[in-house]
Amino acid sequence: MSVHHRSARFLHHHPVAQVLTVFSFWLIGEALVRVLGIPLPGGIVGLGLLLVLLAMRRISTLSMRRGAGWFLSDMLLFFVPAVLAVLDHPELFGLTGLKILFVILASTALVMLATAFTVDRCWKYLGDRKEREHA
């Protein structure tokens, strides 16, 4: 068995390795942003690079599925520092907080609508493409 197959098999079966892989793409993105002076967050650049590699099928989605699931299931832990920061600013519990809450709710609704629209269009595109292939 080749080294590539052994490493791919290891990555498929170990969620911790998958999380470390995602983390390494984040670090690569951070390095690229700092070296090239790109005006984007390093995490966005790194995950964009990962997305490109997934789209080109250079990395299998099975290699990331469990790790991504872990990140999504424990997403609340990433927001604990933000909640503690809000407690340090009592002015957020008044009119300013209501304005911010409105912006958060409205932007969340818009993101959800845009995501639903995009998924719907992609689903229809893939369905039409399969119908053409079978015809």
mmCIF file of C-alpha atoms in Angstrom:
data_model
loop_
_atom_site.group_PDB
_atom_site.id
_atom_site.type_symbol
_atom_site.label_atom_id
_atom_site.label_comp_id
_atom_site.label_asym_id
_atom_site.label_seq_id
_atom_site.Cartn_x
_atom_site.Cartn_y
_atom_site.Cartn_z
ATOM 1 C CA MET A 1 0.000 0.000 0.000
ATOM 2 C CA SER A 2 1.435 3.371 -0.999
ATOM 3 C CA VAL A 3 2.126 6.198 1.400
ATOM 4 C CA HIS A 4 -0.672 8.251 -0.174
ATOM 5 C CA HIS A 5 -3.234 5.486 0.386
ATOM 6 C CA ARG A 6 -2.073 4.888 3.965
ATOM 7 C CA SER A 7 -2.270 8.600 4.813
ATOM 8 C CA ALA A 8 -5.686 8.930 3.137
ATOM 9 C CA ARG A 9 -6.963 5.879 5.022
ATOM 10 C CA PHE A 10 -5.598 7.257 8.308
ATOM 11 C CA LEU A 11 -7.263 10.614 7.653
ATOM 12 C CA HIS A 12 -10.598 8.937 6.802
ATOM 13 C CA HIS A 13 -10.742 7.148 10.160
ATOM 14 C CA HIS A 14 -9.346 9.701 12.627
ATOM 15 C CA PRO A 15 -11.451 12.794 13.361
ATOM 16 C CA VAL A 16 -8.626 14.400 15.348
ATOM 17 C CA ALA A 17 -6.391 14.211 12.276
ATOM 18 C CA GLN A 18 -9.190 15.789 10.248
ATOM 19 C CA VAL A 19 -9.513 18.651 12.724
ATOM 20 C CA LEU A 20 -5.742 19.140 12.625
ATOM 21 C CA THR A 21 -5.904 19.190 8.813
ATOM 22 C CA VAL A 22 -8.540 21.937 8.870
ATOM 23 C CA PHE A 23 -6.442 23.790 11.443
ATOM 24 C CA SER A 24 -3.360 23.462 9.231
ATOM 25 C CA PHE A 25 -5.252 25.013 6.315
ATOM 26 C CA TRP A 26 -6.156 27.901 8.613
ATOM 27 C CA LEU A 27 -2.472 28.332 9.487
ATOM 28 C CA ILE A 28 -1.496 28.179 5.796
ATOM 29 C CA GLY A 29 -4.097 30.859 5.088
ATOM 30 C CA GLU A 30 -2.702 33.025 7.886
ATOM 31 C CA ALA A 31 0.804 32.647 6.474
ATOM 32 C CA LEU A 32 -0.346 33.541 2.954
ATOM 33 C CA VAL A 33 -2.188 36.626 4.225
ATOM 34 C CA ARG A 34 0.871 37.858 6.104
ATOM 35 C CA VAL A 35 3.397 37.084 3.357
ATOM 36 C CA LEU A 36 1.326 38.333 0.414
ATOM 37 C CA GLY A 37 -0.448 41.161 2.239
ATOM 38 C CA ILE A 38 -3.917 39.923 1.246
ATOM 39 C CA PRO A 39 -6.632 42.064 2.889
ATOM 40 C CA LEU A 40 -8.687 39.036 4.018
ATOM 41 C CA PRO A 41 -8.760 36.990 7.217
ATOM 42 C CA GLY A 42 -6.363 34.053 7.125
ATOM 43 C CA GLY A 43 -9.108 31.599 8.008
ATOM 44 C CA ILE A 44 -11.090 32.617 4.933
ATOM 45 C CA VAL A 45 -8.051 32.204 2.675
ATOM 46 C CA GLY A 46 -7.149 28.835 4.211
ATOM 47 C CA LEU A 47 -10.658 27.443 4.016
ATOM 48 C CA GLY A 48 -10.957 28.821 0.476
ATOM 49 C CA LEU A 49 -7.838 26.864 -0.415
ATOM 50 C CA LEU A 50 -9.367 23.760 1.186
ATOM 51 C CA LEU A 51 -12.580 24.341 -0.786
ATOM 52 C CA VAL A 52 -10.616 24.569 -4.041
ATOM 53 C CA LEU A 53 -8.800 21.313 -3.258
ATOM 54 C CA LEU A 54 -12.104 19.620 -2.408
ATOM 55 C CA ALA A 55 -13.681 20.896 -5.639
ATOM 56 C CA MET A 56 -10.704 19.648 -7.659
ATOM 57 C CA ARG A 57 -11.040 16.292 -5.852
ATOM 58 C CA ARG A 58 -7.450 16.481 -4.620
ATOM 59 C CA ILE A 59 -8.845 15.919 -1.110
ATOM 60 C CA SER A 60 -11.728 13.535 -0.456
ATOM 61 C CA THR A 61 -14.796 14.810 1.375
ATOM 62 C CA LEU A 62 -14.556 11.665 3.516
ATOM 63 C CA SER A 63 -11.233 13.020 4.733
ATOM 64 C CA MET A 64 -12.969 16.009 6.297
ATOM 65 C CA ARG A 65 -16.473 14.775 7.211
ATOM 66 C CA ARG A 66 -15.963 13.697 10.832
ATOM 67 C CA GLY A 67 -13.705 16.618 11.700
ATOM 68 C CA ALA A 68 -16.133 19.116 10.212
ATOM 69 C CA GLY A 69 -18.972 17.425 12.088
ATOM 70 C CA TRP A 70 -17.052 17.824 15.329
ATOM 71 C CA PHE A 71 -16.485 21.532 14.637
ATOM 72 C CA LEU A 72 -20.168 22.041 13.888
ATOM 73 C CA SER A 73 -21.386 20.067 16.914
ATOM 74 C CA ASP A 74 -19.205 22.073 19.300
ATOM 75 C CA MET A 75 -19.672 25.442 17.629
ATOM 76 C CA LEU A 76 -21.216 26.899 20.786
ATOM 77 C CA LEU A 77 -17.843 26.657 22.553
ATOM 78 C CA PHE A 78 -16.390 29.117 20.037
ATOM 79 C CA PHE A 79 -18.922 31.759 21.132
ATOM 80 C CA VAL A 80 -18.340 31.583 24.911
ATOM 81 C CA PRO A 81 -15.652 34.330 24.856
ATOM 82 C CA ALA A 82 -18.037 36.602 22.937
ATOM 83 C CA VAL A 83 -20.777 36.109 25.541
ATOM 84 C CA LEU A 84 -18.358 36.923 28.352
ATOM 85 C CA ALA A 85 -17.299 40.093 26.524
ATOM 86 C CA VAL A 86 -20.945 41.211 26.306
ATOM 87 C CA LEU A 87 -21.262 40.917 30.082
ATOM 88 C CA ASP A 88 -18.465 43.486 30.435
ATOM 89 C CA HIS A 89 -20.537 46.089 28.524
ATOM 90 C CA PRO A 90 -23.839 46.803 30.307
ATOM 91 C CA GLU A 91 -24.791 49.395 27.647
ATOM 92 C CA LEU A 92 -25.538 46.471 25.333
ATOM 93 C CA PHE A 93 -28.575 45.652 27.458
ATOM 94 C CA GLY A 94 -30.308 48.936 26.470
ATOM 95 C CA LEU A 95 -31.275 50.561 23.161
ATOM 96 C CA THR A 96 -27.819 49.976 21.676
ATOM 97 C CA GLY A 97 -28.165 46.261 22.386
ATOM 98 C CA LEU A 98 -31.596 46.170 20.734
ATOM 99 C CA LYS A 99 -30.211 47.821 17.614
ATOM 100 C CA ILE A 100 -27.355 45.337 17.480
ATOM 101 C CA LEU A 101 -29.782 42.457 18.076
ATOM 102 C CA PHE A 102 -31.932 43.666 15.165
ATOM 103 C CA VAL A 103 -28.909 43.811 12.856
ATOM 104 C CA ILE A 104 -27.820 40.329 13.936
ATOM 105 C CA LEU A 105 -31.280 38.836 13.414
ATOM 106 C CA ALA A 106 -31.787 40.565 10.062
ATOM 107 C CA SER A 107 -28.377 39.575 8.757
ATOM 108 C CA THR A 108 -28.851 35.996 9.962
ATOM 109 C CA ALA A 109 -32.189 35.804 8.151
ATOM 110 C CA LEU A 110 -30.618 37.186 4.971
ATOM 111 C CA VAL A 111 -27.749 34.696 5.137
ATOM 112 C CA MET A 112 -30.203 31.846 5.666
ATOM 113 C CA LEU A 113 -32.302 32.981 2.704
ATOM 114 C CA ALA A 114 -29.253 33.363 0.465
ATOM 115 C CA THR A 115 -27.984 29.930 1.505
ATOM 116 C CA ALA A 116 -31.371 28.308 0.904
ATOM 117 C CA PHE A 117 -31.622 29.969 -2.511
ATOM 118 C CA THR A 118 -28.102 28.856 -3.464
ATOM 119 C CA VAL A 119 -28.667 25.271 -2.301
ATOM 120 C CA ASP A 120 -31.990 25.158 -4.168
ATOM 121 C CA ARG A 121 -30.386 26.389 -7.393
ATOM 122 C CA CYS A 122 -27.467 23.947 -7.076
ATOM 123 C CA TRP A 123 -29.856 21.076 -6.345
ATOM 124 C CA LYS A 124 -31.935 21.910 -9.422
ATOM 125 C CA TYR A 125 -28.790 22.259 -11.539
ATOM 126 C CA LEU A 126 -27.496 18.866 -10.428
ATOM 127 C CA GLY A 127 -30.918 17.281 -11.014
ATOM 128 C CA ASP A 128 -31.135 18.743 -14.529
ATOM 129 C CA ARG A 129 -27.593 17.592 -15.243
ATOM 130 C CA LYS A 130 -28.360 14.016 -14.147
ATOM 131 C CA GLU A 131 -31.500 13.991 -16.322
ATOM 132 C CA ARG A 132 -29.455 15.071 -19.358
ATOM 133 C CA GLU A 133 -26.872 12.364 -18.666
ATOM 134 C CA HIS A 134 -29.527 9.653 -18.451
ATOM 135 C CA ALA A 135 -31.420 10.837 -21.524
#
